[in-house]
mmCIF file of C-alpha atoms in Angstrom:
data_model
loop_
_atom_site.group_PDB
_atom_site.id
_atom_site.type_symbol
_atom_site.label_atom_id
_atom_site.label_comp_id
_atom_site.label_asym_id
_atom_site.label_seq_id
_atom_site.Cartn_x
_atom_site.Cartn_y
_atom_site.Cartn_z
ATOM 1 C CA MET A 1 8.632 -41.620 4.336
ATOM 2 C CA LEU A 2 5.823 -40.601 2.324
ATOM 3 C CA LYS A 3 5.579 -42.034 -1.167
ATOM 4 C CA ARG A 4 7.697 -39.707 -3.323
ATOM 5 C CA TYR A 5 6.148 -37.743 -6.346
ATOM 6 C CA ILE A 6 7.957 -36.177 -8.707
ATOM 7 C CA SER A 7 9.418 -33.320 -7.237
ATOM 8 C CA ILE A 8 11.764 -30.216 -7.475
ATOM 9 C CA PRO A 9 11.435 -26.937 -6.563
ATOM 10 C CA ARG A 10 11.109 -20.015 -3.380
ATOM 11 C CA PHE A 11 9.398 -17.878 -5.147
ATOM 12 C CA GLN A 12 11.028 -14.008 -4.902
ATOM 13 C CA ARG A 13 9.894 -11.296 -7.232
ATOM 14 C CA PHE A 14 12.616 -11.528 -9.692
ATOM 15 C CA SER A 15 13.551 -8.909 -12.238
ATOM 16 C CA SER A 16 12.678 -9.856 -15.607
ATOM 17 C CA THR A 17 16.473 -10.750 -16.365
ATOM 18 C CA LYS A 18 16.948 -14.123 -16.612
ATOM 19 C CA MET A 19 19.402 -15.172 -14.252
ATOM 20 C CA ALA A 20 21.429 -18.593 -14.259
ATOM 21 C CA THR A 21 20.511 -19.886 -10.541
ATOM 22 C CA PRO A 22 20.796 -23.336 -8.770
ATOM 23 C CA VAL A 23 17.723 -25.496 -8.871
ATOM 24 C CA TRP A 24 15.387 -23.894 -6.343
ATOM 25 C CA ARG A 25 14.894 -25.758 -3.047
ATOM 26 C CA PRO A 26 12.397 -25.232 -0.630
ATOM 27 C CA GLN A 27 14.717 -26.004 2.124
ATOM 28 C CA ASP A 28 17.034 -22.879 1.069
ATOM 29 C CA HIS A 29 13.873 -20.644 1.921
ATOM 30 C CA VAL A 30 13.043 -22.115 5.481
ATOM 31 C CA PRO A 31 13.374 -19.334 7.983
ATOM 32 C CA LYS A 32 16.334 -19.635 10.334
ATOM 33 C CA GLU A 33 13.932 -20.061 13.619
ATOM 34 C CA VAL A 34 12.929 -23.255 12.050
ATOM 35 C CA LYS A 35 15.861 -24.546 11.100
ATOM 36 C CA ASP A 36 17.041 -23.862 14.484
ATOM 37 C CA LEU A 37 14.043 -25.934 15.871
ATOM 38 C CA LEU A 38 14.683 -28.766 13.473
ATOM 39 C CA SER A 39 18.107 -28.860 14.553
ATOM 40 C CA SER A 40 17.946 -28.575 18.050
ATOM 41 C CA SER A 41 18.076 -31.427 20.598
ATOM 42 C CA GLN A 42 14.664 -30.643 22.102
ATOM 43 C CA GLN A 43 12.767 -30.497 18.320
ATOM 44 C CA SER A 44 9.196 -29.481 17.860
ATOM 45 C CA HIS A 45 8.301 -30.510 14.585
ATOM 46 C CA VAL A 46 4.839 -28.897 15.464
ATOM 47 C CA LEU A 47 6.046 -25.513 16.411
ATOM 48 C CA ALA A 48 8.598 -25.694 13.244
ATOM 49 C CA PHE A 49 5.302 -26.160 11.048
ATOM 50 C CA LEU A 50 3.536 -23.510 12.484
ATOM 51 C CA HIS A 51 6.182 -20.826 12.131
ATOM 52 C CA VAL A 52 6.262 -21.907 8.392
ATOM 53 C CA VAL A 53 2.409 -21.532 8.025
ATOM 54 C CA GLN A 54 2.796 -18.071 9.581
ATOM 55 C CA LEU A 55 4.461 -16.626 6.491
ATOM 56 C CA LEU A 56 0.746 -17.264 5.118
ATOM 57 C CA LYS A 57 -0.192 -14.770 7.325
ATOM 58 C CA ILE A 58 2.044 -11.682 6.604
ATOM 59 C CA GLN A 59 2.529 -12.237 3.085
ATOM 60 C CA LYS A 60 0.180 -10.210 0.765
ATOM 61 C CA ARG A 61 -1.478 -11.535 -2.429
ATOM 62 C CA THR A 62 0.376 -10.275 -5.405
ATOM 63 C CA GLY A 63 -2.107 -9.367 -7.721
ATOM 64 C CA TRP A 64 -3.376 -6.874 -5.304
ATOM 65 C CA LEU A 65 0.018 -5.283 -4.584
ATOM 66 C CA ASP A 66 0.480 -5.413 -8.450
ATOM 67 C CA HIS A 67 -2.513 -2.886 -8.588
ATOM 68 C CA ASN A 68 -1.005 -1.019 -5.586
ATOM 69 C CA ILE A 69 -3.563 -1.799 -3.038
ATOM 70 C CA GLU A 70 -2.489 -1.340 0.266
ATOM 71 C CA PRO A 71 -3.533 -2.704 2.663
ATOM 72 C CA CYS A 72 -4.390 -5.810 1.158
ATOM 73 C CA GLU A 73 -5.309 -9.364 2.104
ATOM 74 C CA SER A 74 -2.742 -11.862 3.101
ATOM 75 C CA ILE A 75 -2.447 -15.297 1.520
ATOM 76 C CA ALA A 76 -4.146 -16.758 4.714
ATOM 77 C CA ASP A 77 -6.874 -14.291 4.762
ATOM 78 C CA HIS A 78 -7.771 -15.561 1.567
ATOM 79 C CA MET A 79 -7.554 -19.389 2.327
ATOM 80 C CA TYR A 80 -9.828 -18.775 5.640
ATOM 81 C CA ARG A 81 -12.501 -16.899 3.733
ATOM 82 C CA MET A 82 -12.279 -20.118 1.149
ATOM 83 C CA GLY A 83 -12.757 -22.429 3.966
ATOM 84 C CA ILE A 84 -15.927 -20.455 5.426
ATOM 85 C CA THR A 85 -17.279 -20.507 1.783
ATOM 86 C CA ALA A 86 -16.958 -24.068 1.387
ATOM 87 C CA MET A 87 -18.856 -24.839 4.502
ATOM 88 C CA LEU A 88 -22.042 -23.248 2.997
ATOM 89 C CA ILE A 89 -22.288 -25.915 -0.082
ATOM 90 C CA LYS A 90 -25.470 -27.254 -0.555
ATOM 91 C CA ASP A 91 -24.742 -29.938 -3.144
ATOM 92 C CA ALA A 92 -25.768 -33.208 -1.371
ATOM 93 C CA ARG A 93 -23.236 -34.959 -3.706
ATOM 94 C CA VAL A 94 -20.432 -33.037 -1.982
ATOM 95 C CA ASN A 95 -18.198 -33.893 1.278
ATOM 96 C CA ARG A 96 -18.155 -30.296 2.652
ATOM 97 C CA ASP A 97 -15.815 -31.288 5.514
ATOM 98 C CA LYS A 98 -13.232 -32.341 2.820
ATOM 99 C CA CYS A 99 -13.661 -29.214 0.847
ATOM 100 C CA VAL A 100 -12.838 -27.097 3.926
ATOM 101 C CA ARG A 101 -9.657 -29.058 4.158
ATOM 102 C CA ILE A 102 -8.758 -28.667 0.788
ATOM 103 C CA ALA A 103 -9.091 -24.990 1.014
ATOM 104 C CA MET A 104 -7.099 -24.840 3.916
ATOM 105 C CA VAL A 105 -4.095 -26.229 2.322
ATOM 106 C CA HIS A 106 -4.451 -25.450 -1.218
ATOM 107 C CA ASP A 107 -1.925 -22.558 -1.203
ATOM 108 C CA ILE A 108 0.141 -23.844 1.696
ATOM 109 C CA ALA A 109 3.152 -24.123 -0.266
ATOM 110 C CA GLU A 110 3.067 -20.282 -0.991
ATOM 111 C CA SER A 111 4.479 -20.136 2.491
ATOM 112 C CA LEU A 112 8.062 -20.613 0.907
ATOM 113 C CA VAL A 113 7.317 -20.208 -2.679
ATOM 114 C CA GLY A 114 5.486 -17.112 -2.695
ATOM 115 C CA ASP A 115 2.368 -16.123 -4.704
ATOM 116 C CA ILE A 116 3.320 -16.484 -8.149
ATOM 117 C CA THR A 117 1.081 -14.990 -10.903
ATOM 118 C CA PRO A 118 0.939 -15.426 -14.412
ATOM 119 C CA PHE A 119 2.636 -12.097 -14.796
ATOM 120 C CA ASP A 120 5.856 -13.164 -12.940
ATOM 121 C CA PRO A 121 8.688 -14.190 -14.956
ATOM 122 C CA VAL A 122 8.609 -18.031 -13.163
ATOM 123 C CA GLY A 123 6.655 -20.205 -15.747
ATOM 124 C CA LYS A 124 3.644 -22.433 -14.792
ATOM 125 C CA GLU A 125 5.753 -25.507 -15.020
ATOM 126 C CA GLU A 126 8.541 -23.937 -12.754
ATOM 127 C CA LYS A 127 5.875 -22.893 -10.421
ATOM 128 C CA HIS A 128 4.360 -26.407 -9.990
ATOM 129 C CA ARG A 129 7.824 -27.674 -9.366
ATOM 130 C CA ARG A 130 8.410 -25.311 -6.760
ATOM 131 C CA GLU A 131 5.003 -25.952 -5.279
ATOM 132 C CA LEU A 132 5.133 -29.987 -5.201
ATOM 133 C CA ALA A 133 8.746 -29.919 -3.837
ATOM 134 C CA THR A 134 7.456 -27.480 -1.186
ATOM 135 C CA ILE A 135 4.504 -29.524 -0.006
ATOM 136 C CA LYS A 136 6.375 -32.631 -0.275
ATOM 137 C CA TYR A 137 8.792 -30.808 1.911
ATOM 138 C CA LEU A 138 6.869 -29.831 4.505
ATOM 139 C CA CYS A 139 4.816 -33.098 4.859
ATOM 140 C CA ASP A 140 7.946 -35.283 4.928
ATOM 141 C CA GLU A 141 10.370 -33.141 7.062
ATOM 142 C CA LEU A 142 8.035 -31.062 9.548
ATOM 143 C CA ILE A 143 4.769 -32.838 9.375
ATOM 144 C CA GLU A 144 5.315 -36.737 9.374
ATOM 145 C CA PRO A 145 7.864 -37.011 12.153
ATOM 146 C CA TYR A 146 5.136 -36.051 14.256
ATOM 147 C CA ASN A 147 1.941 -37.379 12.931
ATOM 148 C CA PRO A 148 2.335 -39.380 9.406
ATOM 149 C CA GLU A 149 -1.462 -39.664 9.093
ATOM 150 C CA ALA A 150 -1.604 -35.932 9.052
ATOM 151 C CA ALA A 151 1.231 -35.563 6.683
ATOM 152 C CA ARG A 152 -0.482 -38.093 4.261
ATOM 153 C CA GLU A 153 -3.956 -36.449 4.339
ATOM 154 C CA ILE A 154 -2.258 -32.590 3.743
ATOM 155 C CA LEU A 155 -0.431 -34.119 0.881
ATOM 156 C CA GLU A 156 -3.318 -36.113 -0.373
ATOM 157 C CA ASP A 157 -5.502 -32.915 -0.291
ATOM 158 C CA TRP A 158 -2.821 -30.688 -1.858
ATOM 159 C CA LEU A 159 -2.569 -33.012 -4.747
ATOM 160 C CA ALA A 160 -6.402 -33.458 -5.052
ATOM 161 C CA TYR A 161 -6.581 -29.584 -5.499
ATOM 162 C CA GLU A 162 -3.554 -29.340 -7.922
ATOM 163 C CA ASN A 163 -5.034 -32.087 -10.039
ATOM 164 C CA ILE A 164 -8.639 -31.785 -9.715
ATOM 165 C CA THR A 165 -9.038 -35.503 -8.907
ATOM 166 C CA SER A 166 -12.579 -35.174 -7.204
ATOM 167 C CA LEU A 167 -15.873 -33.351 -7.075
ATOM 168 C CA GLU A 168 -14.635 -31.457 -3.811
ATOM 169 C CA ALA A 169 -11.397 -30.315 -5.415
ATOM 170 C CA ARG A 170 -13.566 -28.729 -8.301
ATOM 171 C CA TYR A 171 -15.605 -27.072 -6.004
ATOM 172 C CA VAL A 172 -12.589 -25.677 -4.145
ATOM 173 C CA LYS A 173 -10.910 -24.592 -7.378
ATOM 174 C CA ASP A 174 -13.944 -22.803 -8.182
ATOM 175 C CA ILE A 175 -14.773 -21.288 -4.750
ATOM 176 C CA ASP A 176 -10.745 -19.800 -5.576
ATOM 177 C CA LYS A 177 -11.916 -18.148 -8.016
ATOM 178 C CA PHE A 178 -15.101 -16.710 -6.189
ATOM 179 C CA GLU A 179 -13.517 -15.589 -3.306
ATOM 180 C CA MET A 180 -11.036 -13.716 -5.462
ATOM 181 C CA LEU A 181 -13.714 -11.914 -7.291
ATOM 182 C CA VAL A 182 -15.872 -11.142 -3.949
ATOM 183 C CA GLN A 183 -12.546 -9.488 -2.760
ATOM 184 C CA CYS A 184 -12.201 -7.739 -6.207
ATOM 185 C CA PHE A 185 -15.599 -6.296 -5.803
ATOM 186 C CA GLU A 186 -14.806 -4.871 -2.183
ATOM 187 C CA TYR A 187 -11.807 -3.383 -3.464
ATOM 188 C CA GLU A 188 -13.668 -1.793 -6.142
ATOM 189 C CA LYS A 189 -16.234 -0.580 -3.642
ATOM 190 C CA ASN A 190 -13.631 0.852 -1.527
ATOM 191 C CA ALA A 191 -12.194 2.958 -4.347
ATOM 192 C CA GLY A 192 -15.766 4.527 -5.289
ATOM 193 C CA GLY A 193 -15.669 2.623 -8.377
ATOM 194 C CA LYS A 194 -12.459 4.359 -9.523
ATOM 195 C CA ARG A 195 -9.993 1.490 -9.692
ATOM 196 C CA ASP A 196 -9.505 -0.583 -12.698
ATOM 197 C CA LEU A 197 -9.814 -4.282 -11.722
ATOM 198 C CA ASP A 198 -11.708 -5.447 -14.854
ATOM 199 C CA GLN A 199 -8.818 -8.153 -15.505
ATOM 200 C CA PHE A 200 -9.629 -10.188 -12.566
ATOM 201 C CA TRP A 201 -13.357 -10.708 -14.065
ATOM 202 C CA SER A 202 -12.173 -12.848 -16.834
ATOM 203 C CA ALA A 203 -11.851 -15.700 -13.734
ATOM 204 C CA LEU A 204 -15.665 -16.099 -14.202
ATOM 205 C CA ASN A 205 -14.967 -18.401 -17.110
ATOM 206 C CA SER A 206 -13.266 -20.618 -14.865
ATOM 207 C CA ILE A 207 -16.143 -21.515 -12.684
ATOM 208 C CA LYS A 208 -17.584 -24.662 -13.619
ATOM 209 C CA THR A 209 -19.701 -26.084 -10.700
ATOM 210 C CA GLU A 210 -23.442 -24.476 -11.049
ATOM 211 C CA GLU A 211 -23.586 -23.589 -7.337
ATOM 212 C CA VAL A 212 -20.672 -21.421 -7.386
ATOM 213 C CA LYS A 213 -21.551 -20.249 -10.952
ATOM 214 C CA SER A 214 -24.912 -19.183 -9.750
ATOM 215 C CA TRP A 215 -23.098 -17.034 -6.682
ATOM 216 C CA ALA A 216 -20.518 -15.775 -9.108
ATOM 217 C CA LEU A 217 -23.541 -14.421 -11.496
ATOM 218 C CA ASP A 218 -25.064 -12.870 -8.471
ATOM 219 C CA LEU A 219 -21.972 -10.971 -7.607
ATOM 220 C CA VAL A 220 -21.728 -9.817 -11.357
ATOM 221 C CA LYS A 221 -24.987 -8.698 -10.925
ATOM 222 C CA LYS A 222 -24.546 -6.716 -7.655
ATOM 223 C CA ARG A 223 -21.314 -5.329 -9.374
ATOM 224 C CA GLU A 224 -23.310 -4.030 -12.252
ATOM 225 C CA GLU A 225 -25.848 -2.354 -10.097
ATOM 226 C CA PHE A 226 -22.948 -0.733 -8.099
ATOM 227 C CA TYR A 227 -21.321 0.789 -11.163
ATOM 228 C CA SER A 228 -24.903 1.891 -12.372
ATOM 229 C CA SER A 229 -25.453 3.773 -9.119
ATOM 230 C CA LEU A 230 -22.153 5.917 -9.700
#
């Protein structure tokens, strides 16, 4: 099995009322079709994993739903454009292929955990526990039986992003914020400047790399020009 990291705990939109619930476990939130595949005499770990990944295609990003934006992007939509954005990096020190890999797996735990935001009643530490438990479960139980090397790489890429342990991870962290702002501006334009999404723009302060910061500042300039033209 893969090396065990500190673990534990699906996020469902809880009410704000605290409830005494059992410890959250990713296996409790795996779709029935996945469980059936894993328990069948003709197991297909590849298909089981892809069924889980499909959940990223149908789950909408919580921040946009909270602002009544429908239709809005899915988690997979966000990750895809991040991956494409990573391919554009010019910094010669950066392994772009590694950035694309990290971008494509950084939110994969949300397939079972859901898109938890700072405004949800699930705290930061609990969010981390759930996502860590989920990525370990996916790697150990769904990926490793078919391809141990892929399981190791996906876990390492996820942990690199979570802990920002490389320049590539730092870039992807910044691209995560930048892509969100690009999407935010697109929604603002679609609404003719009548939708209040100002709170998202504080993410600018979290962008550290000079290259992504330059993209973000250009975006801010375009946004200012848009609102000035109204």
